[in-house]
């Protein structure tokens, strides 16, 4: 498929999906939603893809919804934002959080509005030191969407979640790391190499088991301990039936590097 709003390429087990509307700071319009959906489905269904790497082109990662697509005036009917969230943003977040392989996000610049929360939905987030995160919604009368209220409350705690969401204050990547919102913050010139190395490392791993691990950790936010122990038992049963488990144990016994297949 020819893309006009993203770049998509698969190489060495890693599918790199780069948001590519740099003059609009990679904000989402309908075409970009469609292309991202199609690319994530292709990555999900392609057995040669073992890890997804999401990033942005230009000086921004993503500025959320393209506001120039919203014709808001006193005499025009209000746009149906509930439909926009249900039909576009929620399916996007679910594609990321239900991807049967790990998802790395390399935040190359400002991540605002839904752009910030799309990053938080990925499994491991690495940001360039010059990147920043803004819950911009309150500046235009909206509430954090794309899972923002879910992630912020869990990752940052109520006080910081409320501060970020009610003020729309920008935090830099180092603060996002210190607050536990992201995994790492690296010098700008190192972002591409560090995120690609990490994605390749995960792509070489037991990717089905890694996806089951995400499922367990995300469920832990809602479960009590007995329910979580029960879920762990059931997911471990699935992991234990995988070829990767057999290969991991064999490689350990033979003192060699495992060759995982993701099956
Ligand atoms: O509508 C629905 O479907 C509901 C769902 C909503 C989800 C959401 O994400 S709502 C939140 C939408 N996003 C925002 O409110 C962020 C708006 N952008 C900004 O606040 C700032 O651009 C940033 C803080 C992100 C970056 O500031 P700065 O000074 O580095 O850059 P800039 O000059 O503001 O932006 C550069 C260009 O990108 C500029 O275009 P120009 O003047 O050079 O032609 C700017 O208009 C454009 N741009 C930035 N963000 C958006 C955008 N154009 C359209 N939509 C944007 N979101």
PDB file of N, CA and C and ligand atoms in Angstrom, residues 22-25 27 59 63-68 70 80-81 84-85 89 110 112-115 134 136-137 139-140 142 145-146 170, ligand 1:
ATOM      1  N   UNK A  22       4.921  15.902   9.228  1.00  0.00           N
ATOM      2  CA  UNK A  22       5.750  16.762  10.089  1.00  0.00           C
ATOM      3  C   UNK A  22       5.304  18.215  10.144  1.00  0.00           C
ATOM      4  N   UNK A  23       4.716  18.734   9.040  1.00  0.00           N
ATOM      5  CA  UNK A  23       4.289  20.146   9.067  1.00  0.00           C
ATOM      6  C   UNK A  23       3.109  20.356  10.007  1.00  0.00           C
ATOM      7  N   UNK A  24       2.438  19.287  10.409  1.00  0.00           N
ATOM      8  CA  UNK A  24       1.328  19.373  11.371  1.00  0.00           C
ATOM      9  C   UNK A  24       1.710  18.636  12.664  1.00  0.00           C
ATOM     10  N   UNK A  25       3.004  18.520  12.898  1.00  0.00           N
ATOM     11  CA  UNK A  25       3.523  17.795  14.076  1.00  0.00           C
ATOM     12  C   UNK A  25       2.874  16.410  14.197  1.00  0.00           C
ATOM     13  N   UNK A  27      -0.011  15.312  13.656  1.00  0.00           N
ATOM     14  CA  UNK A  27      -1.353  15.177  14.245  1.00  0.00           C
ATOM     15  C   UNK A  27      -2.206  14.295  13.324  1.00  0.00           C
ATOM     16  N   UNK A  59      10.164  17.256  13.825  1.00  0.00           N
ATOM     17  CA  UNK A  59      10.526  17.680  15.178  1.00  0.00           C
ATOM     18  C   UNK A  59       9.509  17.280  16.246  1.00  0.00           C
ATOM     19  N   UNK A  63       0.969  15.475  17.728  1.00  0.00           N
ATOM     20  CA  UNK A  63       0.228  16.536  18.445  1.00  0.00           C
ATOM     21  C   UNK A  63      -1.254  16.197  18.576  1.00  0.00           C
ATOM     22  N   UNK A  64      -1.577  14.877  18.585  1.00  0.00           N
ATOM     23  CA  UNK A  64      -2.967  14.461  18.809  1.00  0.00           C
ATOM     24  C   UNK A  64      -3.837  14.708  17.592  1.00  0.00           C
ATOM     25  N   UNK A  65      -5.073  15.057  17.842  1.00  0.00           N
ATOM     26  CA  UNK A  65      -6.026  15.293  16.748  1.00  0.00           C
ATOM     27  C   UNK A  65      -5.607  16.512  15.927  1.00  0.00           C
ATOM     28  N   UNK A  66      -5.701  16.412  14.601  1.00  0.00           N
ATOM     29  CA  UNK A  66      -5.477  17.575  13.728  1.00  0.00           C
ATOM     30  C   UNK A  66      -6.658  18.524  13.914  1.00  0.00           C
ATOM     31  N   UNK A  67      -6.397  19.646  14.574  1.00  0.00           N
ATOM     32  CA  UNK A  67      -7.486  20.567  14.905  1.00  0.00           C
ATOM     33  C   UNK A  67      -7.985  21.322  13.675  1.00  0.00           C
ATOM     34  N   UNK A  68      -7.176  21.339  12.606  1.00  0.00           N
ATOM     35  CA  UNK A  68      -7.662  22.017  11.396  1.00  0.00           C
ATOM     36  C   UNK A  68      -8.716  21.178  10.684  1.00  0.00           C
ATOM     37  N   UNK A  70     -11.257  20.077  12.371  1.00  0.00           N
ATOM     38  CA  UNK A  70     -12.458  20.268  13.188  1.00  0.00           C
ATOM     39  C   UNK A  70     -13.031  21.646  12.912  1.00  0.00           C
ATOM     40  N   UNK A  80     -19.003  15.297  16.192  1.00  0.00           N
ATOM     41  CA  UNK A  80     -19.328  14.167  17.073  1.00  0.00           C
ATOM     42  C   UNK A  80     -18.022  13.543  17.584  1.00  0.00           C
ATOM     43  N   UNK A  81     -17.522  14.067  18.697  1.00  0.00           N
ATOM     44  CA  UNK A  81     -16.247  13.585  19.212  1.00  0.00           C
ATOM     45  C   UNK A  81     -16.371  12.188  19.812  1.00  0.00           C
ATOM     46  N   UNK A  84     -15.744   9.988  17.027  1.00  0.00           N
ATOM     47  CA  UNK A  84     -14.325  10.027  16.656  1.00  0.00           C
ATOM     48  C   UNK A  84     -13.497   9.142  17.594  1.00  0.00           C
ATOM     49  N   UNK A  85     -13.790   9.242  18.880  1.00  0.00           N
ATOM     50  CA  UNK A  85     -13.029   8.435  19.855  1.00  0.00           C
ATOM     51  C   UNK A  85     -13.347   6.953  19.665  1.00  0.00           C
ATOM     52  N   UNK A  89      -9.744   6.638  17.821  1.00  0.00           N
ATOM     53  CA  UNK A  89      -8.704   6.583  18.862  1.00  0.00           C
ATOM     54  C   UNK A  89      -8.775   5.298  19.695  1.00  0.00           C
ATOM     55  N   UNK A 110       7.805  16.597  20.644  1.00  0.00           N
ATOM     56  CA  UNK A 110       6.634  16.836  21.487  1.00  0.00           C
ATOM     57  C   UNK A 110       5.536  15.788  21.238  1.00  0.00           C
ATOM     58  N   UNK A 112       1.665  15.519  22.308  1.00  0.00           N
ATOM     59  CA  UNK A 112       0.609  16.332  22.917  1.00  0.00           C
ATOM     60  C   UNK A 112      -0.755  15.710  22.683  1.00  0.00           C
ATOM     61  N   UNK A 113      -1.688  15.935  23.623  1.00  0.00           N
ATOM     62  CA  UNK A 113      -3.040  15.417  23.492  1.00  0.00           C
ATOM     63  C   UNK A 113      -3.016  13.909  23.320  1.00  0.00           C
ATOM     64  N   UNK A 114      -3.804  13.418  22.359  1.00  0.00           N
ATOM     65  CA  UNK A 114      -3.827  11.972  22.125  1.00  0.00           C
ATOM     66  C   UNK A 114      -2.436  11.452  21.790  1.00  0.00           C
ATOM     67  N   UNK A 115      -1.583  12.301  21.231  1.00  0.00           N
ATOM     68  CA  UNK A 115      -0.209  11.874  20.902  1.00  0.00           C
ATOM     69  C   UNK A 115       0.553  11.417  22.133  1.00  0.00           C
ATOM     70  N   UNK A 134       2.519  16.621  26.837  1.00  0.00           N
ATOM     71  CA  UNK A 134       1.528  17.638  27.231  1.00  0.00           C
ATOM     72  C   UNK A 134       0.125  17.037  27.141  1.00  0.00           C
ATOM     73  N   UNK A 136      -2.726  18.230  26.482  1.00  0.00           N
ATOM     74  CA  UNK A 136      -3.184  19.526  25.948  1.00  0.00           C
ATOM     75  C   UNK A 136      -4.704  19.694  25.969  1.00  0.00           C
ATOM     76  N   UNK A 137      -5.416  18.650  26.289  1.00  0.00           N
ATOM     77  CA  UNK A 137      -6.883  18.643  26.132  1.00  0.00           C
ATOM     78  C   UNK A 137      -7.566  19.800  26.863  1.00  0.00           C
ATOM     79  N   UNK A 139      -6.738  22.657  27.381  1.00  0.00           N
ATOM     80  CA  UNK A 139      -6.593  23.990  26.751  1.00  0.00           C
ATOM     81  C   UNK A 139      -7.662  24.235  25.708  1.00  0.00           C
ATOM     82  N   UNK A 140      -8.338  23.141  25.271  1.00  0.00           N
ATOM     83  CA  UNK A 140      -9.408  23.330  24.286  1.00  0.00           C
ATOM     84  C   UNK A 140     -10.741  22.770  24.809  1.00  0.00           C
ATOM     85  N   UNK A 142     -11.427  19.920  26.393  1.00  0.00           N
ATOM     86  CA  UNK A 142     -11.689  18.468  26.305  1.00  0.00           C
ATOM     87  C   UNK A 142     -11.075  17.750  27.504  1.00  0.00           C
ATOM     88  N   UNK A 145      -8.079  11.693  26.501  1.00  0.00           N
ATOM     89  CA  UNK A 145      -8.658  10.479  25.916  1.00  0.00           C
ATOM     90  C   UNK A 145      -7.541   9.532  25.523  1.00  0.00           C
ATOM     91  N   UNK A 146      -7.866   8.562  24.683  1.00  0.00           N
ATOM     92  CA  UNK A 146      -6.883   7.573  24.224  1.00  0.00           C
ATOM     93  C   UNK A 146      -6.233   6.854  25.407  1.00  0.00           C
ATOM     94  N   UNK A 170       3.455  21.307  30.376  1.00  0.00           N
ATOM     95  CA  UNK A 170       4.380  20.461  29.612  1.00  0.00           C
ATOM     96  C   UNK A 170       5.430  19.887  30.562  1.00  0.00           C
TER      97      UNK A 170
HETATM   98  O1  LIG B   1     -11.410  15.773  17.818  1.00  0.00           O
HETATM   99  C1  LIG B   1     -11.484  14.602  18.181  1.00  0.00           C
HETATM  100  O2  LIG B   1     -11.561  13.658  17.366  1.00  0.00           O
HETATM  101  C2  LIG B   1     -11.396  14.297  19.652  1.00  0.00           C
HETATM  102  C3  LIG B   1     -10.046  13.726  19.969  1.00  0.00           C
HETATM  103  C4  LIG B   1      -9.106  14.539  20.456  1.00  0.00           C
HETATM  104  C5  LIG B   1      -7.732  14.032  20.704  1.00  0.00           C
HETATM  105  C6  LIG B   1      -6.757  15.160  20.878  1.00  0.00           C
HETATM  106  O3  LIG B   1      -5.595  14.921  20.678  1.00  0.00           O
HETATM  107  S1  LIG B   1      -7.322  16.696  21.369  1.00  0.00           S
HETATM  108  C7  LIG B   1      -5.809  17.635  21.515  1.00  0.00           C
HETATM  109  C8  LIG B   1      -5.357  18.154  20.183  1.00  0.00           C
HETATM  110  N1  LIG B   1      -3.995  18.659  20.228  1.00  0.00           N
HETATM  111  C9  LIG B   1      -3.694  19.820  20.757  1.00  0.00           C
HETATM  112  O4  LIG B   1      -4.515  20.543  21.298  1.00  0.00           O
HETATM  113  C10 LIG B   1      -2.248  20.267  20.599  1.00  0.00           C
HETATM  114  C11 LIG B   1      -2.185  21.479  19.699  1.00  0.00           C
HETATM  115  N2  LIG B   1      -0.798  21.869  19.467  1.00  0.00           N
HETATM  116  C12 LIG B   1      -0.094  22.551  20.364  1.00  0.00           C
HETATM  117  O5  LIG B   1      -0.533  22.887  21.440  1.00  0.00           O
HETATM  118  C13 LIG B   1       1.278  22.937  19.947  1.00  0.00           C
HETATM  119  O6  LIG B   1       1.383  22.854  18.547  1.00  0.00           O
HETATM  120  C14 LIG B   1       2.375  22.034  20.583  1.00  0.00           C
HETATM  121  C15 LIG B   1       2.479  22.380  22.072  1.00  0.00           C
HETATM  122  C16 LIG B   1       2.100  20.579  20.382  1.00  0.00           C
HETATM  123  C17 LIG B   1       3.737  22.373  19.920  1.00  0.00           C
HETATM  124  O7  LIG B   1       3.968  23.770  19.971  1.00  0.00           O
HETATM  125  P1  LIG B   1       5.107  24.404  19.074  1.00  0.00           P
HETATM  126  O8  LIG B   1       5.176  25.848  19.444  1.00  0.00           O
HETATM  127  O9  LIG B   1       6.340  23.594  19.203  1.00  0.00           O
HETATM  128  O10 LIG B   1       4.639  24.215  17.565  1.00  0.00           O
HETATM  129  P2  LIG B   1       3.477  25.030  16.799  1.00  0.00           P
HETATM  130  O11 LIG B   1       4.055  26.232  16.143  1.00  0.00           O
HETATM  131  O12 LIG B   1       2.322  25.257  17.683  1.00  0.00           O
HETATM  132  O13 LIG B   1       3.057  23.955  15.702  1.00  0.00           O
HETATM  133  C18 LIG B   1       3.805  23.759  14.500  1.00  0.00           C
HETATM  134  C19 LIG B   1       2.822  23.614  13.360  1.00  0.00           C
HETATM  135  O14 LIG B   1       2.037  22.448  13.605  1.00  0.00           O
HETATM  136  C20 LIG B   1       1.845  24.795  13.310  1.00  0.00           C
HETATM  137  O15 LIG B   1       1.503  24.989  11.956  1.00  0.00           O
HETATM  138  P3  LIG B   1       2.031  26.308  11.166  1.00  0.00           P
HETATM  139  O16 LIG B   1       1.597  27.515  11.955  1.00  0.00           O
HETATM  140  O17 LIG B   1       3.528  26.159  11.140  1.00  0.00           O
HETATM  141  O18 LIG B   1       1.397  26.200   9.812  1.00  0.00           O
HETATM  142  C21 LIG B   1       0.656  24.248  14.061  1.00  0.00           C
HETATM  143  O19 LIG B   1      -0.555  24.876  13.688  1.00  0.00           O
HETATM  144  C22 LIG B   1       0.664  22.799  13.633  1.00  0.00           C
HETATM  145  N3  LIG B   1      -0.017  21.969  14.635  1.00  0.00           N
HETATM  146  C23 LIG B   1       0.427  21.624  15.845  1.00  0.00           C
HETATM  147  N4  LIG B   1      -0.457  20.856  16.459  1.00  0.00           N
HETATM  148  C24 LIG B   1      -1.495  20.733  15.617  1.00  0.00           C
HETATM  149  C25 LIG B   1      -1.219  21.436  14.448  1.00  0.00           C
HETATM  150  N5  LIG B   1      -2.067  21.496  13.434  1.00  0.00           N
HETATM  151  C26 LIG B   1      -3.242  20.846  13.571  1.00  0.00           C
HETATM  152  N6  LIG B   1      -3.576  20.149  14.673  1.00  0.00           N
HETATM  153  C27 LIG B   1      -2.731  20.070  15.713  1.00  0.00           C
HETATM  154  N7  LIG B   1      -3.075  19.332  16.785  1.00  0.00           N
END
